[in-house]
Tab-separated table of C-alpha atoms in Angstrom:
chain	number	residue	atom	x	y	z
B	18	UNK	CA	-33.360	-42.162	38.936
B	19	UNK	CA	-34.672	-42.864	35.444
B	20	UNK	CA	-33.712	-46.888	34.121
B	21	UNK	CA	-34.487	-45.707	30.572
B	22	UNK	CA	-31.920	-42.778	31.026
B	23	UNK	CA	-28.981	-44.781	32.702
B	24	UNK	CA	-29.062	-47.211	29.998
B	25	UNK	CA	-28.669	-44.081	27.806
B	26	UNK	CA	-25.090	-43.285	29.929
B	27	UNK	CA	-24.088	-47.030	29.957
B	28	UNK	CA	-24.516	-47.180	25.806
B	29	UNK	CA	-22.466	-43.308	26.114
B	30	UNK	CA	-19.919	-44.471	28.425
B	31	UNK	CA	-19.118	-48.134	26.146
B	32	UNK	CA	-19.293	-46.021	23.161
B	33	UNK	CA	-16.803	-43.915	24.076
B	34	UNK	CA	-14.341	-45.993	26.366
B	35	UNK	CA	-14.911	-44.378	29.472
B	36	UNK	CA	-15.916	-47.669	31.201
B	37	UNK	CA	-12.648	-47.210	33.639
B	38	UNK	CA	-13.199	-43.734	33.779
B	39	UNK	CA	-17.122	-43.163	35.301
B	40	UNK	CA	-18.938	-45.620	37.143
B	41	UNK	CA	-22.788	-45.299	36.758
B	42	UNK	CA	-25.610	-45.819	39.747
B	43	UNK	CA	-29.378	-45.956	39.894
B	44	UNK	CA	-29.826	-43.444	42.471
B	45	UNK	CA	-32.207	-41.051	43.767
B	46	UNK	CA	-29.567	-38.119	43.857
B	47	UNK	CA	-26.871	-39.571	46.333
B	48	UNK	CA	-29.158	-41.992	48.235
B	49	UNK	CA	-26.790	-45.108	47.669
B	50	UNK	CA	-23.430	-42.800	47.846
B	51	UNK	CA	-21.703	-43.814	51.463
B	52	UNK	CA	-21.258	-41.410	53.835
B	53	UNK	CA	-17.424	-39.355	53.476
B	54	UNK	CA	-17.109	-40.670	50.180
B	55	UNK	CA	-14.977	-38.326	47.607
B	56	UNK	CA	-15.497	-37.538	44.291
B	57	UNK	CA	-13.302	-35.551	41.664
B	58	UNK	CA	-16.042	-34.066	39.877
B	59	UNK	CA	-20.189	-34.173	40.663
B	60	UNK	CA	-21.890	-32.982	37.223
B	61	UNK	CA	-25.314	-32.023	38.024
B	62	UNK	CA	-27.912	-31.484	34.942
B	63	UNK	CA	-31.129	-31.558	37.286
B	64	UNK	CA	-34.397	-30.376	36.312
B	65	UNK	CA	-35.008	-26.708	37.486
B	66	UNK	CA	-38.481	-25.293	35.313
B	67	UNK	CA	-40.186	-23.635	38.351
B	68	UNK	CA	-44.096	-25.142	38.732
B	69	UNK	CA	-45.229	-22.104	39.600
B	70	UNK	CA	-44.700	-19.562	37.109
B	71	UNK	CA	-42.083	-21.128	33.963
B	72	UNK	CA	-44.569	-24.368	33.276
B	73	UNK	CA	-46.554	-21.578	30.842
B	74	UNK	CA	-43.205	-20.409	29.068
B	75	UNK	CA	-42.598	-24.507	28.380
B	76	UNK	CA	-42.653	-25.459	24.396
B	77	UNK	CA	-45.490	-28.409	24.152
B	78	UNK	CA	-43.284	-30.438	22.133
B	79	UNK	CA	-41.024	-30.453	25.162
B	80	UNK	CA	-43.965	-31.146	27.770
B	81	UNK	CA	-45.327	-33.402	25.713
B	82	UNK	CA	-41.997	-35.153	25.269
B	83	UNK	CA	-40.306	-35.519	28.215
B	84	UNK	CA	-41.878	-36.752	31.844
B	85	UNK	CA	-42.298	-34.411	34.397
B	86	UNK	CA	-39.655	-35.998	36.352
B	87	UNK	CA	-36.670	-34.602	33.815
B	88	UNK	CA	-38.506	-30.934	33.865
B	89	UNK	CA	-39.831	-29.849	37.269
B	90	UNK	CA	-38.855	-29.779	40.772
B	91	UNK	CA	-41.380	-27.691	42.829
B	92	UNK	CA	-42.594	-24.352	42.878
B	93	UNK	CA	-39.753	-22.898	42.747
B	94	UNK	CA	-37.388	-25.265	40.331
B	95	UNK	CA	-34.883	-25.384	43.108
B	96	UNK	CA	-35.924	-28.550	44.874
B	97	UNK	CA	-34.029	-31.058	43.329
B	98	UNK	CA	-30.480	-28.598	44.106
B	99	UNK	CA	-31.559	-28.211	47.820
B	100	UNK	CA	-32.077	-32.295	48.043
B	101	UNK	CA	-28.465	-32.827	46.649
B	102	UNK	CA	-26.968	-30.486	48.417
B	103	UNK	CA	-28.653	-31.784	51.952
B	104	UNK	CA	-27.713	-35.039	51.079
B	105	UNK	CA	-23.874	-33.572	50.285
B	106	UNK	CA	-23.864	-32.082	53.942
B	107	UNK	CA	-25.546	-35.477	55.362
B	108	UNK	CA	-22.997	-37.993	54.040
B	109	UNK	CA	-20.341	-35.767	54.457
B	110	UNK	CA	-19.757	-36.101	50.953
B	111	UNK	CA	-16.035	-34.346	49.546
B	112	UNK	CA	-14.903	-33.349	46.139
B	113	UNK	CA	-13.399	-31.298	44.163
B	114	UNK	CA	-15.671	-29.500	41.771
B	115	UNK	CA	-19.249	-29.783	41.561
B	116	UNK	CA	-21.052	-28.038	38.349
B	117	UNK	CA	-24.702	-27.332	37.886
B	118	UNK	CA	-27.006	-25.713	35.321
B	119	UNK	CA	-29.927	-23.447	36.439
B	120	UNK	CA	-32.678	-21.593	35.032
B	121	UNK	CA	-33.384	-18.225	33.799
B	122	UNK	CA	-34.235	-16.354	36.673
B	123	UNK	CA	-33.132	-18.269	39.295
B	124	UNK	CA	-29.817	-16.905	40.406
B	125	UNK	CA	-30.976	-14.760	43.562
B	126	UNK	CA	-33.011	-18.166	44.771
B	127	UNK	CA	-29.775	-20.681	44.082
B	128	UNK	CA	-27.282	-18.238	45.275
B	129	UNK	CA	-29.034	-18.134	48.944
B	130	UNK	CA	-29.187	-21.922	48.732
B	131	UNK	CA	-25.361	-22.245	47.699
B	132	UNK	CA	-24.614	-19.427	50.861
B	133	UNK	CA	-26.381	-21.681	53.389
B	134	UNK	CA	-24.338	-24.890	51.936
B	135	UNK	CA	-21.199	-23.769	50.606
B	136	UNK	CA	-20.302	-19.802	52.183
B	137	UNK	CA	-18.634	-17.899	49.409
B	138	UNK	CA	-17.209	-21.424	47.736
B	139	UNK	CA	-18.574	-20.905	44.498
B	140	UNK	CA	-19.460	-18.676	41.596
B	141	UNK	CA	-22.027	-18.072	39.340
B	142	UNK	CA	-21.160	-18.694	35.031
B	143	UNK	CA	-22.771	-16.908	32.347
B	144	UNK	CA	-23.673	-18.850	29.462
B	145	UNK	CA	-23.135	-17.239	25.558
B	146	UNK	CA	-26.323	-14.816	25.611
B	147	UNK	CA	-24.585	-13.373	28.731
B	148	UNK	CA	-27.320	-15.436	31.112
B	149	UNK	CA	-26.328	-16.487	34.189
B	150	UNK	CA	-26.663	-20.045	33.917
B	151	UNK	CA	-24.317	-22.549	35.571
B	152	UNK	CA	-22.316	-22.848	39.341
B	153	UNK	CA	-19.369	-24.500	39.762
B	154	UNK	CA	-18.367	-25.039	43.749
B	155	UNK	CA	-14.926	-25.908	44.444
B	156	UNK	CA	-14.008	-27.627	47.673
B	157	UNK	CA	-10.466	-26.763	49.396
């Protein structure tokens, strides 16, 4: 949703050669993806600090650093994952893998979120410390 950010990915993607590789959009989520369209891979990196009860836990350099927009999604840091994956079921929107990163804490919350969207289609990664930290969804 962020300009500032997308030109970020544009300078990434010319930097690297990717430019027939990943297309970029401005979007809010998938709000200018057509309905049925496919995708091999959906990389989500969303914000997911909880208003509620993580805001206290957040380092000020970070807070005072980043907007609000690339930290928090509602009271429960889940917000932003049930918007995308609403707007998945809405535009009947395939693919193949989709990969997200959650927070500390949050893996009884997402998992009842990824039941209602996606049955028993996923599973739940631990990152190095052992935390349980990323999905990954595969579509058949």
């Amino acid at each position: 949703i962020s300009e500032d950010a997308l030109e970020v990915a544009r300078i990434n993607v010319e930097q690297y050669s990717l430019a027939e590789k990943i297309n970029l959009f401005q979007s809010d989520l998938l709000e200018v993806i057509e309905d049925g369209e496919h995708f091999d891979l959906i990389l989500a990196n969303l914000p997911y600090i909880a208003t509620d009860n993580e805001k206290k836990f957040l380092a000020k350099n970070v807070e005072d650093h980043e907007p609000g927009t690339a930290l928090f999604a509602g009271s429960d840091g889940l917000d932003l994952y049930k918007k995308l994956f609403q707007q998945l079921a809405e535009k009947s929107v395939s693919f193949d893998l989709l990969i997200g990163e959650f927070g500390f804490g949050q893996t009884r919350a997402l998992t009842q979120v990824l039941d209602k969207y996606f049955a028993q289609n996923y599973e739940v990664v631990e990152d190095e410390a052992g935390i349980d930290r990323f999905f990954v969804v595969r579509q058949v």
